[in-house]
Short mmCIF file of C-alpha atoms and ligand atoms in Angstrom, two decimals:
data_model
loop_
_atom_site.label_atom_id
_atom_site.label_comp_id
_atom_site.label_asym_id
_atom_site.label_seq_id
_atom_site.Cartn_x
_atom_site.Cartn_y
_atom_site.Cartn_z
CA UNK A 695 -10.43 0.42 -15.76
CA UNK A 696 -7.32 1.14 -13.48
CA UNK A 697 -6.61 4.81 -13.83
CA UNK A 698 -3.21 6.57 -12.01
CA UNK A 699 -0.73 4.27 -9.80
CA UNK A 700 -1.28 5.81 -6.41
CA UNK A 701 1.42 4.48 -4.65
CA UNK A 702 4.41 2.01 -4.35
CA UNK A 703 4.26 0.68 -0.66
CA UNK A 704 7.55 -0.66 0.55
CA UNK A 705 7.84 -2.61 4.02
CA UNK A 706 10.96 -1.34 5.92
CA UNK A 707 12.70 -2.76 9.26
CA UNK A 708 14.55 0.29 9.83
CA UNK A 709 12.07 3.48 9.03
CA UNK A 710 14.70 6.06 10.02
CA UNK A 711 17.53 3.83 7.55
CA UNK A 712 14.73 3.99 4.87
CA UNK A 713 13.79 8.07 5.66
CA UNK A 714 17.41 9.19 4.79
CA UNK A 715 17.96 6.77 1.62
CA UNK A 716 14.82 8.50 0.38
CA UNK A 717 15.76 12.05 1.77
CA UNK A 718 19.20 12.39 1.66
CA UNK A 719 20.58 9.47 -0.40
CA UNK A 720 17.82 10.19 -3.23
CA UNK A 721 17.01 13.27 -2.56
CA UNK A 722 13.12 13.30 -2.71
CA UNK A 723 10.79 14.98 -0.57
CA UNK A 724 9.45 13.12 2.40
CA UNK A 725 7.32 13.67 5.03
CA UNK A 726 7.34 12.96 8.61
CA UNK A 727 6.76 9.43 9.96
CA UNK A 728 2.42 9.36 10.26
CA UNK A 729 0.88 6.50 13.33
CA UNK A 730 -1.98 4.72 11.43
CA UNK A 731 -2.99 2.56 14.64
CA UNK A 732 -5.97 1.72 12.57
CA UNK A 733 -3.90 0.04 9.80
CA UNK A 734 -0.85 -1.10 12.16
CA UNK A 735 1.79 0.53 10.35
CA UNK A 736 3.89 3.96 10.67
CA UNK A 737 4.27 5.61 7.33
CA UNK A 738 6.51 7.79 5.69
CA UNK A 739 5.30 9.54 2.27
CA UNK A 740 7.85 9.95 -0.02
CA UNK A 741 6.67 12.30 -2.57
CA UNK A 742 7.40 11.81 -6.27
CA UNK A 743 6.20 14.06 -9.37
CA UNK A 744 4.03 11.67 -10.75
CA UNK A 745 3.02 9.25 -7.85
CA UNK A 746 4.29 8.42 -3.66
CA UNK A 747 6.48 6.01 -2.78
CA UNK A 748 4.70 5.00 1.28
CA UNK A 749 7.49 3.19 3.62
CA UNK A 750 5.45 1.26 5.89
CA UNK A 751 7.16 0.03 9.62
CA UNK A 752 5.02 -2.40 11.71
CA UNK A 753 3.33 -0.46 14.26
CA UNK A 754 1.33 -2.60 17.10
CA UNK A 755 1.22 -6.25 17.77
CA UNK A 756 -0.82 -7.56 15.02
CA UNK A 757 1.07 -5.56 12.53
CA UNK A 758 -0.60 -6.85 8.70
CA UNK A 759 3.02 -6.27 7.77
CA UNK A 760 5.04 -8.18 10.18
CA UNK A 761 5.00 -11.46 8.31
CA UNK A 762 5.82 -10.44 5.58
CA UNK A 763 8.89 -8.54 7.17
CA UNK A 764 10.06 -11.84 8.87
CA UNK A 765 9.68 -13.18 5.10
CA UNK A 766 11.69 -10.36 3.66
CA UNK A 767 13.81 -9.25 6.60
CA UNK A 768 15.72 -6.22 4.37
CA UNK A 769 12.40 -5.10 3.49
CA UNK A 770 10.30 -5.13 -0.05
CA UNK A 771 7.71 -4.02 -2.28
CA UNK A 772 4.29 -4.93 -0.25
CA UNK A 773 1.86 -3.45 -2.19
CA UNK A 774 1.15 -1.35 -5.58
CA UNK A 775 -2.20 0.68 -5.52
CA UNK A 776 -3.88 1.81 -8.50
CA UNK A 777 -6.56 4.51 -8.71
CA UNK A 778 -10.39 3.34 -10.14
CA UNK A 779 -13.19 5.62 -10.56
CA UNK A 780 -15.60 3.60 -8.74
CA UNK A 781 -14.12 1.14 -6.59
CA UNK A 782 -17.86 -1.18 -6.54
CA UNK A 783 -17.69 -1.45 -10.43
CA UNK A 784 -14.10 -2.52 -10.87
CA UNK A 785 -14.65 -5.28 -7.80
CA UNK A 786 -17.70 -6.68 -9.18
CA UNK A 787 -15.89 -6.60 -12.76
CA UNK A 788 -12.57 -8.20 -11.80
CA UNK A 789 -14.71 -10.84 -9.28
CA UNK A 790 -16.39 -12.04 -12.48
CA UNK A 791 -13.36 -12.39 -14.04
CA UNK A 792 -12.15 -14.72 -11.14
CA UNK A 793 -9.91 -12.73 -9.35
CA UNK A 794 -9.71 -12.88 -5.60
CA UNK A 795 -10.93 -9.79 -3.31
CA UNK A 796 -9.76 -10.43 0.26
CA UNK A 797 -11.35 -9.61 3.30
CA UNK A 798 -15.09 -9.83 2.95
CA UNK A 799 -15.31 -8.06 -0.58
CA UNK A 800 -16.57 -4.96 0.67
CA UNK A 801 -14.34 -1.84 0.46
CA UNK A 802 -13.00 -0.91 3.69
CA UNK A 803 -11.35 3.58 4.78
CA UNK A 804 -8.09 3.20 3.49
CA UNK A 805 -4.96 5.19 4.64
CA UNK A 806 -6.11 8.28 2.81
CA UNK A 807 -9.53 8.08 3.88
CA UNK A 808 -11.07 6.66 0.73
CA UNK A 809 -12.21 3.18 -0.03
CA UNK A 810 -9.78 0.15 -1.03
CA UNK A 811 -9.97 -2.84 -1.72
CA UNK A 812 -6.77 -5.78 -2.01
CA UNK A 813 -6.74 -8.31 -4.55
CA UNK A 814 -4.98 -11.62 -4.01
CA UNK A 815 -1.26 -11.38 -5.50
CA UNK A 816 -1.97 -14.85 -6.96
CA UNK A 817 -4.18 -13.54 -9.35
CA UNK A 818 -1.42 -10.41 -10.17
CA UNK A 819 1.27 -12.23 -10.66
CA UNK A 820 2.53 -12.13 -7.29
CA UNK A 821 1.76 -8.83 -6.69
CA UNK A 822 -0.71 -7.34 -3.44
CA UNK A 823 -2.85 -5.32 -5.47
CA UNK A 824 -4.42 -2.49 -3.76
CA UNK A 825 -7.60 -0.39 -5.41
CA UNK A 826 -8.58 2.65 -4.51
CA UNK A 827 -11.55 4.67 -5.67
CA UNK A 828 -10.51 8.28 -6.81
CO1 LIG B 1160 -1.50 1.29 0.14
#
């Protein structure tokens, strides 16, 4: 059912510490720091061959990633995001299965403007799973 890997997303305290690790310690390609006020995060794409790496910095007061940065204060993997061909199907499929969709279920305009979903990291083995339809 899952297709590609999307994306890695990493939480970061210090986006312009995690912009030159990327750039100039690893030497990838990475683009410049993008405001999603709707998502309360700034991201930085860090492009890879064969998928994006997305270092997301709290943006806003109700920042979804804030907790988990006062969890993890040097940062971490948040989320991985896998690619489905139709993002209705696989929820409906992996809700009968008894995993957890959170939210209300239904898929919500994700950061690339396509619909995604999140699936409870208890049921991924600790692991914020992100869907998002192709
Ligand atoms: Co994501």
């Amino acid at each position: 059912m899952i297709g590609k890997l999307n994306h890695v997303a990493i939480a970061v305290p210090d986006l312009e510490a995690a912009v030159h690790t990327y750039r100039d310690v690893l030497g990838a390609k990475v683009s410049a720091p993008l405001a999603q006020v709707a998502h309360g995060v700034t991201v930085v794409f860090v492009e890879l061959d064969n998928t994006k790496v997305e270092l997301l910095h709290p943006l806003g007061e109700k920042s979804p990633i804030q907790g988990f940065l006062e969890k993890n204060p040097s940062g971490g993997i948040h989320h991985v995001c896998y690619e489905v061909a139709d993002i209705l199907a696989a929820r409906d499929k992996l809700k009968a299965a008894g995993a957890r969709v959170l939210g209300d279920g239904e898929p919500k305009i994700g950061a690339h403007d396509k619909p995604v979903l999140f699936l409870h990291p208890k049921d991924f083995n600790g692991t914020l799973v992100e869907l998002e339809q192709a």
